């Protein structure tokens, strides 16, 4: 669920800062459960490792969606 939420948010935004992504994921999933920022970070890293996201070249705290 969390990875799907991250994927949907990043697909629509294309590029997003870490804090904005965490806030959006918490907002989107708050009706089901409240993920911690660490859980979101771990799922984001997993998506980077699998090639769905990448870190921005300009800023380490920014993610970019890979189509």
XYZ file of C-alpha atoms in Angstrom:
67
model
C 0.000 0.000 0.000
C 2.728 2.456 0.918
C 4.763 1.856 -2.241
C 1.625 2.207 -4.357
C 0.860 5.513 -2.657
C 4.420 6.775 -3.203
C 4.211 5.673 -6.847
C 0.896 7.464 -7.449
C 2.123 10.679 -5.846
C 5.418 10.667 -7.730
C 3.770 9.796 -11.048
C 1.489 12.815 -10.782
C 4.143 15.236 -9.454
C 7.210 13.922 -11.385
C 9.612 15.565 -8.892
C 9.135 16.128 -5.184
C 11.154 16.936 -2.080
C 11.442 14.329 0.677
C 9.414 16.258 3.269
C 6.613 16.985 0.785
C 6.502 13.322 -0.226
C 6.318 12.179 3.399
C 3.493 14.644 4.115
C 1.531 13.562 1.018
C 1.910 9.844 1.793
C 0.788 10.351 5.407
C -2.187 12.401 4.194
C -3.154 9.792 1.599
C -2.868 6.803 3.959
C -4.144 8.428 7.175
C -7.609 6.865 6.850
C -6.092 3.341 6.868
C -3.000 3.720 9.083
C -0.353 6.288 9.936
C 3.042 5.367 8.470
C 6.147 6.751 10.146
C 8.618 8.903 8.194
C 11.192 6.095 8.587
C 8.822 3.555 7.002
C 8.199 5.943 4.105
C 11.943 6.527 3.673
C 12.613 2.771 3.601
C 9.893 2.178 0.980
C 11.212 5.112 -1.080
C 14.736 3.651 -1.009
C 13.297 0.292 -2.106
C 11.606 2.004 -5.085
C 14.904 3.720 -5.967
C 16.709 0.371 -5.813
C 14.131 -1.175 -8.154
C 14.393 1.703 -10.639
C 11.021 3.399 -10.175
C 12.458 6.563 -8.626
C 15.818 8.296 -8.575
C 17.428 10.970 -6.462
C 17.605 14.362 -8.111
C 21.010 15.443 -9.365
C 20.509 18.955 -7.941
C 19.457 17.921 -4.440
C 19.874 14.758 -2.388
C 16.526 15.425 -0.667
C 14.539 15.457 -3.922
C 13.173 12.457 -5.811
C 12.269 12.146 -9.472
C 9.832 9.684 -11.038
C 11.187 7.436 -13.788
C 8.562 6.533 -16.385
